[in-house]
């Protein structure tokens, strides 16, 4: 049963279908289930882990690209947006005119607003909480300034290049999984059939009708094996059995 679970998990990872069975019916031996199945499991899991790691990093890079784009729109070097002792700086998305109006009506005396098409940066000689409260009134959505120095456009170019590298790596791994599916798909389908039959046989007693003193079992065997079957059952339990065809 554990092997059957493993086989079906591998089929799911590789997206194996009945079309992968190939011509003819492959016979899977018990030795192959012990050795070949373990080798396939290791190879598939290694490739699947690599694919998961690449996908995770790719999502992270895509998130960083999305986060960097407003700063490219703003056009101010990253080191200039943070690290001041006497100035509070807030970067966000909102209406620059509404921000100026809110600042004019606040207790902040000295401030400057730099605005791009969607993003803006406010520099003010006040504390961070006062500036933040003022911008909340102007419906500004705050943005976290990424760590780094230099032009945001340079960072964005690096991130986009990294994204292309990861997409190429992902394609390579998926091609390897595709090749492996073609190579082992027939084996996995044959292994599933063999293991399913074995599990059904072992679980057959669970389907027998039982009482405190007896049970009834029904099933199928080839006609030519009926006499052999009856003799084997009678020999096993003496006269405590009734066999009918």
XYZ file of C-alpha atoms in Angstrom:
245
model
C 0.000 0.000 0.000
C 2.869 2.373 0.763
C 4.441 1.614 -2.618
C 1.093 2.250 -4.292
C 0.882 5.666 -2.627
C 4.432 6.390 -3.807
C 3.655 5.331 -7.379
C 0.546 7.494 -7.555
C 2.414 10.474 -6.096
C 5.094 10.096 -8.765
C 2.438 9.847 -11.459
C 0.913 13.073 -10.186
C 4.242 14.936 -10.157
C 5.097 13.744 -13.681
C 1.516 14.160 -14.927
C 1.479 10.572 -16.220
C -1.596 9.566 -18.252
C -2.763 6.296 -19.784
C -1.239 7.419 -23.070
C 2.198 7.021 -21.468
C 1.718 3.251 -21.183
C 3.285 2.717 -24.607
C 2.823 -0.315 -26.841
C 2.241 -3.691 -25.161
C 1.902 -4.453 -21.482
C 5.013 -4.155 -19.356
C 5.517 -6.769 -16.649
C 6.834 -5.358 -13.375
C 8.689 -7.729 -11.100
C 8.963 -7.538 -7.335
C 12.677 -6.807 -7.735
C 11.907 -3.829 -9.979
C 9.460 -2.502 -7.386
C 12.224 -2.623 -4.791
C 15.085 -1.183 -6.827
C 13.820 0.689 -9.880
C 10.954 2.382 -8.040
C 13.319 3.817 -5.415
C 15.657 5.180 -8.097
C 12.735 6.812 -9.901
C 11.389 8.250 -6.643
C 14.740 9.839 -5.840
C 15.172 11.323 -9.303
C 11.627 12.674 -9.495
C 11.784 14.174 -6.001
C 15.128 15.839 -6.730
C 13.758 17.422 -9.910
C 10.507 18.411 -8.203
C 12.430 20.025 -5.336
C 14.549 21.978 -7.820
C 11.408 23.103 -9.637
C 9.800 24.215 -6.357
C 12.911 26.167 -5.326
C 13.075 27.920 -8.693
C 9.372 28.743 -8.592
C 9.712 30.165 -5.076
C 12.632 32.389 -6.080
C 10.840 33.411 -9.270
C 7.785 34.523 -7.286
C 10.075 36.466 -4.938
C 11.790 38.216 -7.848
C 8.437 39.046 -9.459
C 7.253 40.546 -6.177
C 10.430 42.632 -5.964
C 9.936 43.807 -9.549
C 6.409 44.927 -8.701
C 7.719 46.685 -5.582
C 10.527 48.432 -7.486
C 8.448 49.829 -10.347
C 6.956 52.747 -8.342
C 10.476 53.816 -7.349
C 11.551 53.756 -10.995
C 8.585 56.018 -11.699
C 9.724 58.317 -8.894
C 13.281 58.437 -10.249
C 15.115 59.134 -6.974
C 18.195 57.116 -5.964
C 17.344 54.680 -3.195
C 19.924 55.949 -0.696
C 18.317 59.384 -0.846
C 14.996 58.014 0.387
C 16.206 56.850 3.808
C 18.780 57.215 6.555
C 18.281 60.869 7.620
C 18.653 62.069 11.211
C 16.760 65.342 10.873
C 14.284 64.518 8.112
C 11.304 62.178 7.924
C 10.807 60.576 4.525
C 7.703 58.811 3.300
C 7.253 57.191 -0.105
C 3.821 56.186 -1.297
C 1.163 56.232 -3.958
C -1.472 58.925 -3.966
C -2.458 62.344 -5.261
C 0.400 64.829 -4.940
C -1.913 67.865 -4.787
C -3.908 66.269 -1.945
C -0.647 65.623 -0.103
C 0.461 69.239 -0.474
C -2.915 70.428 0.778
C -2.692 68.137 3.811
C 0.835 69.316 4.608
C -0.159 72.977 4.294
C -2.874 72.394 6.882
C -0.610 70.487 9.262
C 1.923 71.454 11.917
C 4.788 70.522 9.586
C 6.609 73.740 8.683
C 9.284 72.552 6.244
C 8.534 69.926 3.595
C 8.993 69.066 -0.064
C 6.997 66.721 -2.315
C 8.535 64.933 -5.314
C 6.029 63.204 -7.565
C 6.145 60.834 -10.507
C 3.126 59.607 -12.425
C 1.893 57.302 -9.649
C 4.447 57.487 -6.829
C 5.523 60.361 -4.624
C 8.085 61.063 -1.930
C 7.701 63.510 0.920
C 10.655 64.967 2.827
C 9.699 66.856 5.980
C 11.489 68.331 8.975
C 9.388 66.489 11.549
C 9.129 63.073 13.155
C 8.064 60.020 11.166
C 4.776 59.459 13.024
C 3.591 63.032 12.448
C 4.366 62.820 8.744
C 2.670 59.446 8.488
C -0.493 60.708 10.201
C -0.610 63.671 7.835
C -0.282 61.475 4.761
C -2.970 59.094 6.004
C -5.378 62.040 5.864
C -4.375 62.509 2.223
C -5.122 58.812 1.454
C -1.533 57.949 0.611
C -0.663 54.262 0.414
C 2.767 53.910 1.984
C 5.529 51.979 0.201
C 8.521 50.348 1.891
C 11.825 51.607 0.525
C 14.008 48.693 -0.664
C 17.508 48.417 0.721
C 20.198 49.542 -1.661
C 21.898 52.443 -3.351
C 21.756 53.914 -6.802
C 19.080 54.291 -9.434
C 15.957 52.116 -9.060
C 16.027 51.538 -12.817
C 19.363 49.736 -12.435
C 17.897 47.465 -9.768
C 14.870 46.816 -11.937
C 17.099 45.812 -14.860
C 18.999 43.380 -12.612
C 15.764 41.892 -11.319
C 14.353 41.435 -14.805
C 17.586 39.753 -15.891
C 17.384 37.435 -12.894
C 13.780 36.653 -13.787
C 14.854 35.613 -17.292
C 17.557 33.363 -15.823
C 15.070 31.681 -13.489
C 12.518 31.200 -16.256
C 15.227 29.520 -18.348
C 16.187 27.249 -15.438
C 12.531 26.408 -14.845
C 12.080 25.449 -18.496
C 15.139 23.184 -18.285
C 13.860 21.374 -15.190
C 10.389 20.970 -16.650
C 11.934 19.538 -19.834
C 13.874 17.045 -17.696
C 10.657 16.045 -15.937
C 8.960 15.664 -19.312
C 11.768 13.411 -20.543
C 11.575 11.377 -17.349
C 7.799 11.018 -17.745
C 8.309 9.548 -21.210
C 10.998 7.236 -19.870
C 9.255 5.852 -16.765
C 5.548 6.517 -17.380
C 4.952 2.973 -18.657
C 6.712 1.463 -15.656
C 4.675 3.547 -13.191
C 1.378 2.592 -14.836
C 2.307 -1.104 -14.804
C 3.494 -0.810 -11.196
C 0.228 0.840 -10.187
C -1.777 -1.978 -11.771
C 0.319 -4.679 -10.086
C 0.222 -2.976 -6.687
C -3.515 -2.223 -6.930
C -4.233 -5.899 -7.543
C -1.997 -6.901 -4.641
C -3.666 -4.409 -2.295
C -7.134 -5.631 -3.365
C -6.102 -9.211 -2.592
C -4.737 -8.321 0.827
C -7.833 -6.275 1.684
C -10.262 -8.953 0.456
C -10.926 -10.352 3.969
C -12.283 -6.937 4.949
C -15.160 -7.464 2.503
C -16.188 -10.902 3.810
C -19.598 -11.281 5.449
C -19.016 -12.457 9.025
C -20.875 -13.697 12.082
C -19.553 -14.758 15.466
C -18.796 -18.272 14.189
C -18.514 -18.082 10.415
C -17.857 -15.921 7.382
C -18.798 -15.962 3.719
C -16.404 -15.009 0.921
C -17.220 -14.594 -2.749
C -14.792 -14.101 -5.590
C -13.566 -15.181 -9.004
C -10.931 -17.606 -10.260
C -10.341 -19.289 -13.624
C -12.632 -22.328 -14.060
C -9.707 -24.647 -14.603
C -8.381 -23.799 -11.134
C -11.631 -24.512 -9.260
C -10.803 -28.088 -8.232
C -7.346 -27.007 -7.025
C -8.922 -24.174 -5.036
C -11.559 -26.397 -3.420
C -8.988 -29.025 -2.403
C -6.716 -26.365 -0.898
C -9.514 -24.842 1.189
C -10.824 -28.175 2.443
C -7.288 -29.261 3.328
C -6.777 -26.078 5.291
C -9.893 -26.311 7.528
C -10.963 -29.959 7.262
C -14.748 -30.295 7.116
C -15.534 -26.797 8.410
C -16.144 -25.327 4.969
C -18.675 -25.422 2.169
C -17.391 -24.552 -1.292
C -19.741 -23.998 -4.211
C -19.093 -22.964 -7.796
